mmCIF file of C-alpha atoms in Angstrom:
data_model
loop_
_atom_site.group_PDB
_atom_site.id
_atom_site.type_symbol
_atom_site.label_atom_id
_atom_site.label_comp_id
_atom_site.label_asym_id
_atom_site.label_seq_id
_atom_site.Cartn_x
_atom_site.Cartn_y
_atom_site.Cartn_z
ATOM 1 C CA MET B 1 -9.798 18.009 15.892
ATOM 2 C CA LEU B 2 -9.254 15.969 19.012
ATOM 3 C CA LYS B 3 -12.973 15.120 19.048
ATOM 4 C CA SER B 4 -12.644 13.894 15.464
ATOM 5 C CA LEU B 5 -9.617 11.769 16.355
ATOM 6 C CA GLN B 6 -11.457 10.179 19.276
ATOM 7 C CA LEU B 7 -14.163 8.936 16.885
ATOM 8 C CA PHE B 8 -11.697 6.671 15.055
ATOM 9 C CA GLN B 9 -11.404 2.993 15.930
ATOM 10 C CA ASN B 10 -8.057 1.554 16.946
ATOM 11 C CA ASN B 11 -6.339 -1.316 15.124
ATOM 12 C CA LYS B 12 -6.928 0.005 11.619
ATOM 13 C CA TYR B 13 -4.313 0.138 8.883
ATOM 14 C CA PRO B 14 -2.351 3.379 8.547
ATOM 15 C CA GLY B 15 -1.520 5.106 5.281
ATOM 16 C CA ASN B 16 1.880 5.255 3.619
ATOM 17 C CA ASP B 17 3.474 7.182 6.506
ATOM 18 C CA GLY B 18 2.824 4.273 8.904
ATOM 19 C CA LEU B 19 1.394 6.502 11.662
ATOM 20 C CA THR B 20 -1.615 4.859 13.295
ATOM 21 C CA VAL B 21 -4.668 6.219 15.071
ATOM 22 C CA GLU B 22 -3.153 4.947 18.322
ATOM 23 C CA PHE B 23 -0.010 7.019 17.657
ATOM 24 C CA TYR B 24 -2.005 10.224 17.228
ATOM 25 C CA LYS B 25 -4.121 9.476 20.306
ATOM 26 C CA ALA B 26 -1.048 8.778 22.441
ATOM 27 C CA PHE B 27 0.881 11.864 21.331
ATOM 28 C CA TRP B 28 -1.936 14.349 20.706
ATOM 29 C CA HIS B 29 -0.773 16.438 23.671
ATOM 30 C CA VAL B 30 2.493 16.982 21.771
ATOM 31 C CA LEU B 31 1.243 16.944 18.162
ATOM 32 C CA GLY B 32 -2.226 18.469 18.432
ATOM 33 C CA GLU B 33 -1.395 22.142 18.029
ATOM 34 C CA LEU B 34 1.157 21.409 15.304
ATOM 35 C CA MET B 35 -1.400 19.256 13.489
ATOM 36 C CA VAL B 36 -4.054 21.974 13.581
ATOM 37 C CA ASP B 37 -1.556 24.570 12.331
ATOM 38 C CA SER B 38 -0.411 22.226 9.564
ATOM 39 C CA LEU B 39 -3.921 21.485 8.301
ATOM 40 C CA ASN B 40 -4.880 25.168 8.505
ATOM 41 C CA ASP B 41 -1.822 25.991 6.402
ATOM 42 C CA PHE B 42 -2.841 23.449 3.786
ATOM 43 C CA TYR B 43 -6.348 24.900 3.830
ATOM 44 C CA ASP B 44 -4.948 28.404 3.227
ATOM 45 C CA ARG B 45 -2.752 27.137 0.377
ATOM 46 C CA VAL B 46 -5.624 25.002 -0.983
ATOM 47 C CA GLU B 47 -3.363 21.996 -1.372
ATOM 48 C CA LEU B 48 -2.243 19.072 0.742
ATOM 49 C CA SER B 49 1.362 17.938 0.857
ATOM 50 C CA ASN B 50 2.501 15.249 -1.581
ATOM 51 C CA SER B 51 2.470 12.545 1.093
ATOM 52 C CA GLN B 52 -1.050 13.526 2.144
ATOM 53 C CA LYS B 53 -2.291 13.140 -1.419
ATOM 54 C CA LYS B 54 -1.003 9.579 -1.734
ATOM 55 C CA ALA B 55 -2.809 6.367 -0.863
ATOM 56 C CA ILE B 56 -1.910 2.709 -0.770
ATOM 57 C CA ILE B 57 -4.388 0.561 -2.671
ATOM 58 C CA THR B 58 -4.661 -2.955 -1.350
ATOM 59 C CA LEU B 59 -7.094 -5.848 -1.518
ATOM 60 C CA ILE B 60 -9.043 -7.281 1.378
ATOM 61 C CA GLU B 61 -10.964 -10.505 1.268
ATOM 62 C CA LYS B 62 -14.732 -10.669 1.470
ATOM 63 C CA LYS B 63 -15.839 -12.618 4.515
ATOM 64 C CA ASP B 64 -16.775 -16.268 4.055
ATOM 65 C CA LYS B 65 -15.759 -16.268 0.378
ATOM 66 C CA ASP B 66 -13.254 -18.429 -1.466
ATOM 67 C CA LYS B 67 -9.970 -16.495 -1.502
ATOM 68 C CA ARG B 68 -8.877 -18.196 -4.716
ATOM 69 C CA TYR B 69 -11.229 -16.037 -6.815
ATOM 70 C CA LEU B 70 -10.399 -12.414 -7.541
ATOM 71 C CA SER B 71 -14.100 -11.485 -7.404
ATOM 72 C CA ASN B 72 -14.017 -12.340 -3.697
ATOM 73 C CA TRP B 73 -11.589 -9.533 -2.930
ATOM 74 C CA ARG B 74 -12.279 -5.809 -2.831
ATOM 75 C CA PRO B 75 -9.884 -2.891 -3.157
ATOM 76 C CA ILE B 76 -9.498 -0.272 -0.460
ATOM 77 C CA SER B 77 -7.382 2.878 -0.368
ATOM 78 C CA LEU B 78 -5.345 3.475 2.754
ATOM 79 C CA ILE B 79 -4.790 7.192 3.335
ATOM 80 C CA ASN B 80 -2.765 8.812 6.084
ATOM 81 C CA VAL B 81 -4.493 9.278 9.435
ATOM 82 C CA ASP B 82 -3.724 13.017 9.524
ATOM 83 C CA VAL B 83 -5.805 13.500 6.371
ATOM 84 C CA LYS B 84 -8.593 11.398 7.868
ATOM 85 C CA ILE B 85 -8.586 13.551 11.004
ATOM 86 C CA GLY B 86 -8.829 16.752 8.957
ATOM 87 C CA SER B 87 -11.569 15.314 6.752
ATOM 88 C CA LYS B 88 -13.552 14.129 9.766
ATOM 89 C CA ALA B 89 -13.274 17.561 11.427
ATOM 90 C CA ILE B 90 -14.629 19.261 8.295
ATOM 91 C CA ALA B 91 -17.416 16.691 7.953
ATOM 92 C CA LYS B 92 -18.474 17.170 11.590
ATOM 93 C CA ARG B 93 -18.662 20.937 11.061
ATOM 94 C CA LEU B 94 -20.703 20.534 7.884
ATOM 95 C CA GLU B 95 -23.027 18.110 9.650
ATOM 96 C CA THR B 96 -24.404 20.961 11.753
ATOM 97 C CA VAL B 97 -25.101 23.369 8.863
ATOM 98 C CA LEU B 98 -26.196 21.041 6.066
ATOM 99 C CA PRO B 99 -29.795 20.713 7.298
ATOM 100 C CA ASN B 100 -30.101 24.515 7.169
ATOM 101 C CA ILE B 101 -28.615 25.066 3.715
ATOM 102 C CA MET B 102 -29.969 22.054 1.824
ATOM 103 C CA HIS B 103 -33.528 21.945 0.531
ATOM 104 C CA TYR B 104 -35.752 19.687 2.632
ATOM 105 C CA ASN B 105 -36.258 17.398 -0.394
ATOM 106 C CA GLN B 106 -32.525 16.679 -0.500
ATOM 107 C CA CYS B 107 -31.643 13.771 1.733
ATOM 108 C CA ALA B 108 -28.020 12.899 1.014
ATOM 109 C CA TYR B 109 -25.548 13.442 3.855
ATOM 110 C CA VAL B 110 -28.137 14.966 6.197
ATOM 111 C CA LYS B 111 -28.716 13.040 9.431
ATOM 112 C CA GLY B 112 -32.304 12.154 10.054
ATOM 113 C CA ARG B 113 -33.345 12.454 6.410
ATOM 114 C CA THR B 114 -34.128 9.446 4.263
ATOM 115 C CA ILE B 115 -35.479 8.757 0.792
ATOM 116 C CA ASN B 116 -37.656 5.991 2.190
ATOM 117 C CA LEU B 117 -41.331 6.812 2.525
#
């Protein structure tokens, strides 16, 4: 999971718990094992905690657009960084097996495959 955490950019908004990527990077030596155990427990129970299932929906402005118009804003969901770390770790694992289990005509989510001719 540490490799997944290191892929995240700093200075991004945290979820509702307020814990940032920088926090997890700085304290991974203390939190890492606990984090792995926690996410494995949620995997075994097939359910995340209530706080991990929540997101903050906010609007961000589109660049170089007039902020006075609602159409120039887009919604984003801010989820907690711990959920992002777990999701990224799963995605990185799947990335290695997807090419072997998906038909060669299927292109979605497989690196190196494209629908372009």
